[in-house]
């Protein structure tokens, strides 16, 4: 198999922000021709599928400026420098929902937009939840509303496009699959 | 419920590229304070879960410059101006794999990174496949290698991180769920 790799010839930083950086790279394609790639650098993120003992999913309603609308997501947040994803997952769950978890299991990780960004999302299942006695502070530019929904309700939120993002769609489907596999036994 | 909305106070375009544009917006938060949002504008995309009559999934191996590595994905591509997602889905399937489909069903759509981008991916199931007699041309900066894998193989590719992106992870889990639900009957 011939290599599909693209070699960097030159790299220009266009923007450095508080969340993302933007680069344009001149690359040499596998056939030797030249092209340009637009690349968004992101610190990576975690997402937490938190399920109560009663089987309810903890979700957060949040305004998303890029979409100019409010959507319902599983709790999530950016990795801070040097943080282990497990640590960030628990922190974001606590900050956004007021719950903490005794049991945290890695489900998977995936890149969200490999064509133009390096953002990776680490997805965790959080169980054995309890309410924190002292609420943790949200980031000062974060405003969320916490919801507890059954899997059935979550599927309705997907249907009505109130749930509308990849990590949340994946997490809900994960629970559906888990339930279907258990029913087989 | 009080509104979670963020009002735009000012908007600056930082970059206009061939795939993405970048804006920084000054916003007024729900509590009246000021903040900034970094927003990537993307034309939207389609992804195609193409399954042969024998149950094999058509996948493409592709170098992704933002990740500096080759990953295995379901066929996908950007929406061109004015294109219906169904049309783009069939076009991308044909260009990237040499297959066409008689049956195309919308599975879902989701935003990939609602925190910083407006990219939406429309996901289709393509069935009743046949090989095109005349291959369609790929975009001149696109190089892919076509693979046909069983669901079992696809799950191994997830495990080994050769499949590593949200849309492909979602699509494989979709097939798993479909199979599990059929087994229940």
mmCIF file of C-alpha atoms in Angstrom:
data_model
loop_
_atom_site.group_PDB
_atom_site.id
_atom_site.type_symbol
_atom_site.label_atom_id
_atom_site.label_comp_id
_atom_site.label_asym_id
_atom_site.label_seq_id
_atom_site.Cartn_x
_atom_site.Cartn_y
_atom_site.Cartn_z
ATOM 1 C CA UNK A 1 0.000 0.000 0.000
ATOM 2 C CA UNK A 2 1.334 3.414 -0.894
ATOM 3 C CA UNK A 3 1.376 5.998 1.841
ATOM 4 C CA UNK A 4 -1.597 8.350 2.162
ATOM 5 C CA UNK A 5 0.475 10.783 4.232
ATOM 6 C CA UNK A 6 0.635 14.534 3.653
ATOM 7 C CA UNK A 7 3.943 16.215 4.414
ATOM 8 C CA UNK A 8 3.982 19.680 5.993
ATOM 9 C CA UNK A 9 5.914 22.181 3.847
ATOM 10 C CA UNK A 10 5.005 25.333 5.777
ATOM 11 C CA UNK A 11 2.774 26.216 8.707
ATOM 12 C CA UNK A 12 1.207 29.561 9.576
ATOM 13 C CA UNK A 13 -0.588 30.372 12.826
ATOM 14 C CA UNK A 14 -3.663 32.453 12.049
ATOM 15 C CA UNK A 15 -5.227 32.761 15.494
ATOM 16 C CA UNK A 16 -4.604 31.940 19.129
ATOM 17 C CA UNK A 17 -7.717 32.002 21.319
ATOM 18 C CA UNK A 18 -8.875 30.935 24.758
ATOM 19 C CA UNK A 19 -10.448 27.727 23.394
ATOM 20 C CA UNK A 20 -8.976 27.120 19.956
ATOM 21 C CA UNK A 21 -5.975 27.988 17.789
ATOM 22 C CA UNK A 22 -6.081 28.062 14.010
ATOM 23 C CA UNK A 23 -3.284 27.084 11.611
ATOM 24 C CA UNK A 24 -3.019 26.869 7.844
ATOM 25 C CA UNK A 25 -0.506 24.330 6.598
ATOM 26 C CA UNK A 26 0.948 23.989 3.113
ATOM 27 C CA UNK A 27 1.184 20.269 2.475
ATOM 28 C CA UNK A 28 2.590 17.944 -0.135
ATOM 29 C CA UNK A 29 -0.082 15.434 -1.174
ATOM 30 C CA UNK A 30 0.697 11.726 -1.775
ATOM 31 C CA UNK A 31 0.939 12.464 -5.529
ATOM 32 C CA UNK A 32 3.523 15.208 -4.962
ATOM 33 C CA UNK A 33 1.117 18.088 -5.603
ATOM 34 C CA UNK A 34 0.644 20.996 -3.207
ATOM 35 C CA UNK A 35 -2.457 21.794 -1.160
ATOM 36 C CA UNK A 36 -3.503 23.692 1.950
ATOM 37 C CA UNK A 37 -5.056 22.359 5.153
ATOM 38 C CA UNK A 38 -6.985 24.475 7.673
ATOM 39 C CA UNK A 39 -6.458 23.058 11.133
ATOM 40 C CA UNK A 40 -8.181 23.937 14.412
ATOM 41 C CA UNK A 41 -6.224 22.974 17.527
ATOM 42 C CA UNK A 42 -8.298 22.180 20.618
ATOM 43 C CA UNK A 43 -7.169 20.970 24.073
ATOM 44 C CA UNK A 44 -9.539 17.976 24.020
ATOM 45 C CA UNK A 45 -12.609 17.359 26.131
ATOM 46 C CA UNK A 46 -14.486 14.901 28.284
ATOM 47 C CA UNK A 47 -18.154 13.933 28.309
ATOM 48 C CA UNK A 48 -19.956 12.115 31.100
ATOM 49 C CA UNK A 49 -22.902 9.764 30.746
ATOM 50 C CA UNK A 50 -24.092 9.910 34.354
ATOM 51 C CA UNK A 51 -26.812 7.430 35.263
ATOM 52 C CA UNK A 52 -28.620 7.388 38.615
ATOM 53 C CA UNK A 53 -29.479 4.195 40.506
ATOM 54 C CA UNK A 54 -33.023 4.596 39.123
ATOM 55 C CA UNK A 55 -31.697 4.618 35.557
ATOM 56 C CA UNK A 56 -32.157 8.351 34.977
ATOM 57 C CA UNK A 57 -29.615 10.201 32.812
ATOM 58 C CA UNK A 58 -28.284 13.531 34.099
ATOM 59 C CA UNK A 59 -28.295 16.061 31.281
ATOM 60 C CA UNK A 60 -27.636 19.766 30.923
ATOM 61 C CA UNK A 61 -29.445 22.338 28.863
ATOM 62 C CA UNK A 62 -27.026 24.903 27.497
ATOM 63 C CA UNK A 63 -26.998 27.759 24.986
ATOM 64 C CA UNK A 64 -24.462 27.096 22.241
ATOM 65 C CA UNK A 65 -23.426 30.275 20.486
ATOM 66 C CA UNK A 66 -22.142 28.568 17.295
ATOM 67 C CA UNK A 67 -25.627 27.064 16.817
ATOM 68 C CA UNK A 68 -27.507 30.144 18.143
ATOM 69 C CA UNK A 69 -29.721 27.821 20.141
ATOM 70 C CA UNK A 70 -30.115 25.884 23.355
ATOM 71 C CA UNK A 71 -29.531 22.122 23.223
ATOM 72 C CA UNK A 72 -29.562 19.311 25.756
ATOM 73 C CA UNK A 73 -26.241 17.499 26.212
ATOM 74 C CA UNK A 74 -24.530 15.160 28.589
ATOM 75 C CA UNK A 75 -22.188 17.075 30.927
ATOM 76 C CA UNK A 76 -18.903 17.877 29.217
ATOM 77 C CA UNK A 77 -15.942 20.189 29.362
ATOM 78 C CA UNK A 78 -12.481 20.981 28.126
ATOM 79 C CA UNK A 79 -9.325 19.390 29.456
ATOM 80 C CA UNK A 80 -7.191 21.858 31.355
ATOM 81 C CA UNK A 81 -3.442 21.648 30.795
ATOM 82 C CA UNK A 82 -1.963 18.502 32.331
ATOM 83 C CA UNK A 83 -5.299 17.130 33.545
ATOM 84 C CA UNK A 84 -6.085 13.425 33.258
ATOM 85 C CA UNK A 85 -9.445 12.907 31.487
ATOM 86 C CA UNK A 86 -10.809 10.968 34.518
ATOM 87 C CA UNK A 87 -10.154 13.974 36.743
ATOM 88 C CA UNK A 88 -11.755 16.413 34.303
ATOM 89 C CA UNK A 89 -14.772 14.130 33.911
ATOM 90 C CA UNK A 90 -15.476 14.108 37.637
ATOM 91 C CA UNK A 91 -14.851 17.848 37.922
ATOM 92 C CA UNK A 92 -17.203 18.702 35.060
ATOM 93 C CA UNK A 93 -19.902 16.385 36.403
ATOM 94 C CA UNK A 94 -19.648 18.043 39.821
ATOM 95 C CA UNK A 95 -19.526 21.617 38.492
ATOM 96 C CA UNK A 96 -22.312 21.288 35.945
ATOM 97 C CA UNK A 97 -24.754 19.024 37.782
ATOM 98 C CA UNK A 98 -24.029 19.056 41.514
ATOM 99 C CA UNK A 99 -23.634 15.279 41.427
ATOM 100 C CA UNK A 100 -20.520 13.258 42.094
ATOM 101 C CA UNK A 101 -19.866 9.618 41.202
ATOM 102 C CA UNK A 102 -18.195 6.750 43.037
ATOM 103 C CA UNK A 103 -17.766 4.740 39.839
ATOM 104 C CA UNK A 104 -16.290 6.148 36.644
ATOM 105 C CA UNK A 105 -15.688 3.905 33.620
ATOM 106 C CA UNK A 106 -14.138 4.916 30.295
ATOM 107 C CA UNK A 107 -16.521 4.058 27.471
ATOM 108 C CA UNK A 108 -14.567 5.323 24.480
ATOM 109 C CA UNK A 109 -12.833 8.317 22.933
ATOM 110 C CA UNK A 110 -13.266 9.854 19.504
ATOM 111 C CA UNK A 111 -12.218 12.779 17.357
ATOM 112 C CA UNK A 112 -15.203 14.965 16.597
ATOM 113 C CA UNK A 113 -14.181 16.556 13.267
ATOM 114 C CA UNK A 114 -11.044 14.887 11.920
ATOM 115 C CA UNK A 115 -11.246 16.843 8.651
ATOM 116 C CA UNK A 116 -10.457 20.207 10.232
ATOM 117 C CA UNK A 117 -9.892 19.819 13.999
ATOM 118 C CA UNK A 118 -7.868 17.734 16.442
ATOM 119 C CA UNK A 119 -10.509 17.843 19.211
ATOM 120 C CA UNK A 120 -10.835 14.492 20.976
ATOM 121 C CA UNK A 121 -13.669 13.672 23.387
ATOM 122 C CA UNK A 122 -13.146 11.075 26.110
ATOM 123 C CA UNK A 123 -16.500 9.583 27.080
ATOM 124 C CA UNK A 124 -17.125 8.176 30.560
ATOM 125 C CA UNK A 125 -19.944 6.321 32.256
ATOM 126 C CA UNK A 126 -20.534 7.659 35.786
ATOM 127 C CA UNK A 127 -22.495 5.523 38.249
ATOM 128 C CA UNK A 128 -23.208 5.334 41.981
ATOM 129 C CA UNK A 129 -24.082 9.017 41.978
ATOM 130 C CA UNK A 130 -24.769 11.202 44.959
ATOM 131 C CA UNK A 131 -25.626 14.875 45.393
ATOM 132 C CA UNK A 132 -22.729 17.057 46.552
ATOM 133 C CA UNK A 133 -23.380 18.838 49.832
ATOM 134 C CA UNK A 134 -21.527 21.914 48.645
ATOM 135 C CA UNK A 135 -22.091 22.853 45.031
ATOM 136 C CA UNK A 136 -18.981 23.588 42.981
ATOM 137 C CA UNK A 137 -18.763 26.793 40.984
ATOM 138 C CA UNK A 138 -19.303 26.775 37.251
ATOM 139 C CA UNK A 139 -16.868 28.631 35.002
ATOM 140 C CA UNK A 140 -17.879 32.281 34.986
ATOM 141 C CA UNK A 141 -19.055 32.115 31.359
ATOM 142 C CA UNK A 142 -21.058 28.902 31.826
ATOM 143 C CA UNK A 143 -24.809 28.761 32.387
ATOM 144 C CA UNK A 144 -26.599 25.430 32.430
ATOM 145 C CA UNK A 145 -29.881 23.937 33.564
ATOM 146 C CA UNK A 146 -29.782 20.391 34.916
ATOM 147 C CA UNK A 147 -32.326 17.765 33.833
ATOM 148 C CA UNK A 148 -32.880 14.132 34.818
ATOM 149 C CA UNK A 149 -34.450 12.041 32.110
ATOM 150 C CA UNK A 150 -35.273 8.403 31.474
ATOM 151 C CA UNK A 151 -33.772 6.684 28.434
ATOM 152 C CA UNK A 152 -37.211 6.860 26.828
ATOM 153 C CA UNK A 153 -37.328 10.638 27.363
ATOM 154 C CA UNK A 154 -33.784 10.969 26.033
ATOM 155 C CA UNK A 155 -34.816 9.213 22.818
ATOM 156 C CA UNK A 156 -37.691 11.676 22.478
ATOM 157 C CA UNK A 157 -35.211 14.552 22.912
ATOM 158 C CA UNK A 158 -33.152 13.087 20.047
ATOM 159 C CA UNK A 159 -36.296 12.824 17.931
ATOM 160 C CA UNK A 160 -37.263 16.448 18.635
ATOM 161 C CA UNK A 161 -33.676 17.657 17.961
ATOM 162 C CA UNK A 162 -33.292 19.046 21.477
ATOM 163 C CA UNK A 163 -30.460 16.542 21.785
ATOM 164 C CA UNK A 164 -28.448 17.349 18.697
ATOM 165 C CA UNK A 165 -24.743 16.686 19.188
ATOM 166 C CA UNK A 166 -22.502 13.731 18.436
ATOM 167 C CA UNK A 167 -21.276 12.839 21.944
ATOM 168 C CA UNK A 168 -24.791 12.913 23.423
ATOM 169 C CA UNK A 169 -26.284 10.951 20.513
ATOM 170 C CA UNK A 170 -23.518 8.376 20.944
ATOM 171 C CA UNK A 171 -24.039 8.133 24.708
ATOM 172 C CA UNK A 172 -27.794 7.627 24.414
ATOM 173 C CA UNK A 173 -27.311 4.965 21.748
ATOM 174 C CA UNK A 174 -24.750 3.324 24.055
ATOM 175 C CA UNK A 175 -27.401 2.966 26.775
ATOM 176 C CA UNK A 176 -29.919 1.662 24.256
ATOM 177 C CA UNK A 177 -27.428 -0.970 23.096
ATOM 178 C CA UNK A 178 -26.606 -1.916 26.687
ATOM 179 C CA UNK A 179 -30.301 -2.416 27.407
ATOM 180 C CA UNK A 180 -30.852 -4.420 24.216
ATOM 181 C CA UNK A 181 -27.901 -6.697 24.985
ATOM 182 C CA UNK A 182 -29.134 -7.251 28.547
ATOM 183 C CA UNK A 183 -32.590 -8.152 27.243
ATOM 184 C CA UNK A 184 -30.998 -10.874 25.116
ATOM 185 C CA UNK A 185 -29.645 -12.690 28.162
ATOM 186 C CA UNK B 1 -36.947 29.223 33.421
ATOM 187 C CA UNK B 2 -34.719 32.186 32.749
ATOM 188 C CA UNK B 3 -33.153 32.394 29.318
ATOM 189 C CA UNK B 4 -29.718 30.890 28.796
ATOM 190 C CA UNK B 5 -29.216 32.928 25.639
ATOM 191 C CA UNK B 6 -26.086 34.946 24.827
ATOM 192 C CA UNK B 7 -26.596 38.151 22.860
ATOM 193 C CA UNK B 8 -24.068 39.167 20.200
ATOM 194 C CA UNK B 9 -22.602 42.612 20.888
ATOM 195 C CA UNK B 10 -19.912 42.585 18.201
ATOM 196 C CA UNK B 11 -18.589 40.118 15.671
ATOM 197 C CA UNK B 12 -15.179 39.995 14.000
ATOM 198 C CA UNK B 13 -14.214 37.731 11.129
ATOM 199 C CA UNK B 14 -10.711 36.399 11.723
ATOM 200 C CA UNK B 15 -10.315 34.043 8.776
ATOM 201 C CA UNK B 16 -12.058 32.901 5.619
ATOM 202 C CA UNK B 17 -10.776 29.613 4.194
ATOM 203 C CA UNK B 18 -11.769 26.969 1.679
ATOM 204 C CA UNK B 19 -13.296 24.728 4.363
ATOM 205 C CA UNK B 20 -13.885 26.881 7.434
ATOM 206 C CA UNK B 21 -14.318 30.493 8.491
ATOM 207 C CA UNK B 22 -13.447 31.772 11.955
ATOM 208 C CA UNK B 23 -15.247 34.478 13.929
ATOM 209 C CA UNK B 24 -14.816 35.937 17.385
ATOM 210 C CA UNK B 25 -17.988 37.323 18.919
ATOM 211 C CA UNK B 26 -18.349 39.587 21.930
ATOM 212 C CA UNK B 27 -21.404 38.355 23.776
ATOM 213 C CA UNK B 28 -23.549 39.398 26.698
ATOM 214 C CA UNK B 29 -23.988 36.453 29.069
ATOM 215 C CA UNK B 30 -27.341 35.656 30.767
ATOM 216 C CA UNK B 31 -26.100 37.501 33.897
ATOM 217 C CA UNK B 32 -25.322 40.646 31.885
ATOM 218 C CA UNK B 33 -21.548 40.183 31.945
ATOM 219 C CA UNK B 34 -19.384 40.237 28.829
ATOM 220 C CA UNK B 35 -17.504 37.322 27.303
ATOM 221 C CA UNK B 36 -15.992 36.193 23.999
ATOM 222 C CA UNK B 37 -16.895 33.195 21.850
ATOM 223 C CA UNK B 38 -14.643 31.669 19.187
ATOM 224 C CA UNK B 39 -16.792 30.245 16.421
ATOM 225 C CA UNK B 40 -15.814 28.071 13.458
ATOM 226 C CA UNK B 41 -18.272 28.158 10.555
ATOM 227 C CA UNK B 42 -18.437 25.018 8.431
ATOM 228 C CA UNK B 43 -20.722 24.200 5.471
ATOM 229 C CA UNK B 44 -21.933 20.934 7.037
ATOM 230 C CA UNK B 45 -21.252 17.392 5.941
ATOM 231 C CA UNK B 46 -22.717 13.993 5.217
ATOM 232 C CA UNK B 47 -21.577 10.525 6.270
ATOM 233 C CA UNK B 48 -22.694 7.258 4.704
ATOM 234 C CA UNK B 49 -23.004 3.912 6.440
ATOM 235 C CA UNK B 50 -22.976 1.732 3.322
ATOM 236 C CA UNK B 51 -23.759 -1.936 3.919
ATOM 237 C CA UNK B 52 -23.511 -4.626 1.225
ATOM 238 C CA UNK B 53 -26.076 -7.416 0.797
ATOM 239 C CA UNK B 54 -23.594 -9.672 2.639
ATOM 240 C CA UNK B 55 -23.561 -7.313 5.617
ATOM 241 C CA UNK B 56 -20.114 -5.842 4.924
ATOM 242 C CA UNK B 57 -19.503 -2.156 5.738
ATOM 243 C CA UNK B 58 -17.715 -0.036 3.117
ATOM 244 C CA UNK B 59 -15.063 2.070 4.820
ATOM 245 C CA UNK B 60 -12.291 4.372 3.711
ATOM 246 C CA UNK B 61 -8.788 4.756 5.063
ATOM 247 C CA UNK B 62 -7.682 8.373 4.922
ATOM 248 C CA UNK B 63 -4.836 10.533 6.209
ATOM 249 C CA UNK B 64 -6.169 13.295 8.443
ATOM 250 C CA UNK B 65 -3.746 16.177 8.722
ATOM 251 C CA UNK B 66 -5.182 17.590 11.999
ATOM 252 C CA UNK B 67 -4.474 14.216 13.658
ATOM 253 C CA UNK B 68 -1.217 13.568 11.729
ATOM 254 C CA UNK B 69 -2.373 10.009 11.159
ATOM 255 C CA UNK B 70 -4.399 7.692 8.990
ATOM 256 C CA UNK B 71 -7.783 6.559 10.309
ATOM 257 C CA UNK B 72 -10.609 4.394 8.994
ATOM 258 C CA UNK B 73 -13.946 6.177 8.540
ATOM 259 C CA UNK B 74 -17.260 5.711 6.847
ATOM 260 C CA UNK B 75 -17.384 7.677 3.567
ATOM 261 C CA UNK B 76 -18.112 11.355 4.188
ATOM 262 C CA UNK B 77 -17.794 14.763 2.669
ATOM 263 C CA UNK B 78 -18.739 18.401 2.825
ATOM 264 C CA UNK B 79 -21.984 19.832 1.513
ATOM 265 C CA UNK B 80 -21.476 22.008 -1.527
ATOM 266 C CA UNK B 81 -23.512 25.203 -1.681
ATOM 267 C CA UNK B 82 -27.192 24.478 -2.284
ATOM 268 C CA UNK B 83 -26.795 20.696 -2.238
ATOM 269 C CA UNK B 84 -29.373 18.517 -0.522
ATOM 270 C CA UNK B 85 -27.673 16.147 1.966
ATOM 271 C CA UNK B 86 -29.154 13.097 0.142
ATOM 272 C CA UNK B 87 -27.480 14.181 -3.081
ATOM 273 C CA UNK B 88 -24.123 14.799 -1.379
ATOM 274 C CA UNK B 89 -24.332 11.441 0.380
ATOM 275 C CA UNK B 90 -24.714 9.528 -2.881
ATOM 276 C CA UNK B 91 -22.014 11.609 -4.576
ATOM 277 C CA UNK B 92 -19.495 11.057 -1.785
ATOM 278 C CA UNK B 93 -20.263 7.339 -1.661
ATOM 279 C CA UNK B 94 -19.691 7.075 -5.417
ATOM 280 C CA UNK B 95 -16.548 9.228 -5.478
ATOM 281 C CA UNK B 96 -14.844 7.678 -2.484
ATOM 282 C CA UNK B 97 -15.777 4.028 -2.866
ATOM 283 C CA UNK B 98 -16.900 3.339 -6.448
ATOM 284 C CA UNK B 99 -20.203 2.002 -5.121
ATOM 285 C CA UNK B 100 -23.649 3.429 -5.656
ATOM 286 C CA UNK B 101 -26.813 2.679 -3.680
ATOM 287 C CA UNK B 102 -30.425 2.124 -4.692
ATOM 288 C CA UNK B 103 -31.684 2.719 -1.159
ATOM 289 C CA UNK B 104 -30.653 5.689 0.981
ATOM 290 C CA UNK B 105 -32.234 6.245 4.422
ATOM 291 C CA UNK B 106 -31.531 9.137 6.786
ATOM 292 C CA UNK B 107 -30.422 7.788 10.170
ATOM 293 C CA UNK B 108 -29.816 11.019 12.067
ATOM 294 C CA UNK B 109 -27.944 14.306 12.076
ATOM 295 C CA UNK B 110 -25.758 15.837 14.773
ATOM 296 C CA UNK B 111 -23.474 18.758 15.483
ATOM 297 C CA UNK B 112 -19.935 17.531 16.015
ATOM 298 C CA UNK B 113 -18.497 20.243 18.308
ATOM 299 C CA UNK B 114 -21.264 22.574 19.500
ATOM 300 C CA UNK B 115 -18.882 24.412 21.827
ATOM 301 C CA UNK B 116 -16.850 26.010 19.044
ATOM 302 C CA UNK B 117 -18.220 24.975 15.627
ATOM 303 C CA UNK B 118 -21.498 24.864 13.707
ATOM 304 C CA UNK B 119 -20.567 21.758 11.684
ATOM 305 C CA UNK B 120 -23.511 19.387 11.309
ATOM 306 C CA UNK B 121 -23.178 15.843 9.951
ATOM 307 C CA UNK B 122 -26.142 14.160 8.271
ATOM 308 C CA UNK B 123 -25.804 10.387 8.580
ATOM 309 C CA UNK B 124 -27.329 8.035 6.002
ATOM 310 C CA UNK B 125 -27.712 4.292 5.676
ATOM 311 C CA UNK B 126 -27.004 3.155 2.101
ATOM 312 C CA UNK B 127 -28.226 -0.268 0.995
ATOM 313 C CA UNK B 128 -28.740 -2.253 -2.220
ATOM 314 C CA UNK B 129 -25.231 -1.339 -3.333
ATOM 315 C CA UNK B 130 -23.676 -1.995 -6.702
ATOM 316 C CA UNK B 131 -20.265 -1.215 -8.200
ATOM 317 C CA UNK B 132 -20.255 1.724 -10.615
ATOM 318 C CA UNK B 133 -19.096 0.842 -14.105
ATOM 319 C CA UNK B 134 -17.305 4.138 -14.476
ATOM 320 C CA UNK B 135 -15.512 5.376 -11.387
ATOM 321 C CA UNK B 136 -16.131 8.989 -10.397
ATOM 322 C CA UNK B 137 -13.193 11.295 -9.738
ATOM 323 C CA UNK B 138 -12.176 12.150 -6.203
ATOM 324 C CA UNK B 139 -11.474 15.768 -5.301
ATOM 325 C CA UNK B 140 -7.934 16.547 -6.359
ATOM 326 C CA UNK B 141 -6.714 16.796 -2.747
ATOM 327 C CA UNK B 142 -8.408 13.557 -1.632
ATOM 328 C CA UNK B 143 -6.644 10.190 -1.349
ATOM 329 C CA UNK B 144 -8.460 7.216 0.144
ATOM 330 C CA UNK B 145 -8.169 3.450 0.273
ATOM 331 C CA UNK B 146 -11.437 1.484 0.264
ATOM 332 C CA UNK B 147 -12.033 -1.396 2.690
ATOM 333 C CA UNK B 148 -14.934 -3.809 3.186
ATOM 334 C CA UNK B 149 -15.285 -5.083 6.715
ATOM 335 C CA UNK B 150 -17.715 -7.160 8.747
ATOM 336 C CA UNK B 151 -19.330 -5.619 11.827
ATOM 337 C CA UNK B 152 -17.040 -7.806 13.931
ATOM 338 C CA UNK B 153 -13.969 -6.414 12.126
ATOM 339 C CA UNK B 154 -15.309 -2.880 12.514
ATOM 340 C CA UNK B 155 -15.556 -3.372 16.285
ATOM 341 C CA UNK B 156 -11.935 -4.530 16.299
ATOM 342 C CA UNK B 157 -10.956 -1.374 14.404
ATOM 343 C CA UNK B 158 -12.692 0.684 17.118
ATOM 344 C CA UNK B 159 -10.818 -1.284 19.777
ATOM 345 C CA UNK B 160 -7.452 -0.720 18.051
ATOM 346 C CA UNK B 161 -8.211 3.004 17.524
ATOM 347 C CA UNK B 162 -7.989 2.704 13.739
ATOM 348 C CA UNK B 163 -11.615 3.821 13.790
ATOM 349 C CA UNK B 164 -11.379 6.921 15.937
ATOM 350 C CA UNK B 165 -13.983 9.502 14.955
ATOM 351 C CA UNK B 166 -17.465 10.319 16.229
ATOM 352 C CA UNK B 167 -19.565 9.693 13.093
ATOM 353 C CA UNK B 168 -17.941 6.312 12.417
ATOM 354 C CA UNK B 169 -18.185 5.230 16.066
ATOM 355 C CA UNK B 170 -21.865 6.238 16.033
ATOM 356 C CA UNK B 171 -22.538 4.364 12.772
ATOM 357 C CA UNK B 172 -20.902 1.146 13.966
ATOM 358 C CA UNK B 173 -22.823 1.303 17.248
ATOM 359 C CA UNK B 174 -25.995 1.880 15.202
ATOM 360 C CA UNK B 175 -25.435 -1.420 13.374
ATOM 361 C CA UNK B 176 -24.670 -3.183 16.651
ATOM 362 C CA UNK B 177 -27.923 -1.900 18.118
ATOM 363 C CA UNK B 178 -29.858 -2.896 15.005
ATOM 364 C CA UNK B 179 -28.457 -6.414 15.253
ATOM 365 C CA UNK B 180 -29.187 -6.648 18.995
ATOM 366 C CA UNK B 181 -32.778 -5.486 18.489
ATOM 367 C CA UNK B 182 -33.297 -8.002 15.672
ATOM 368 C CA UNK B 183 -31.960 -10.799 17.876
ATOM 369 C CA UNK B 184 -34.624 -9.936 20.467
ATOM 370 C CA UNK B 185 -37.437 -10.667 18.032
#
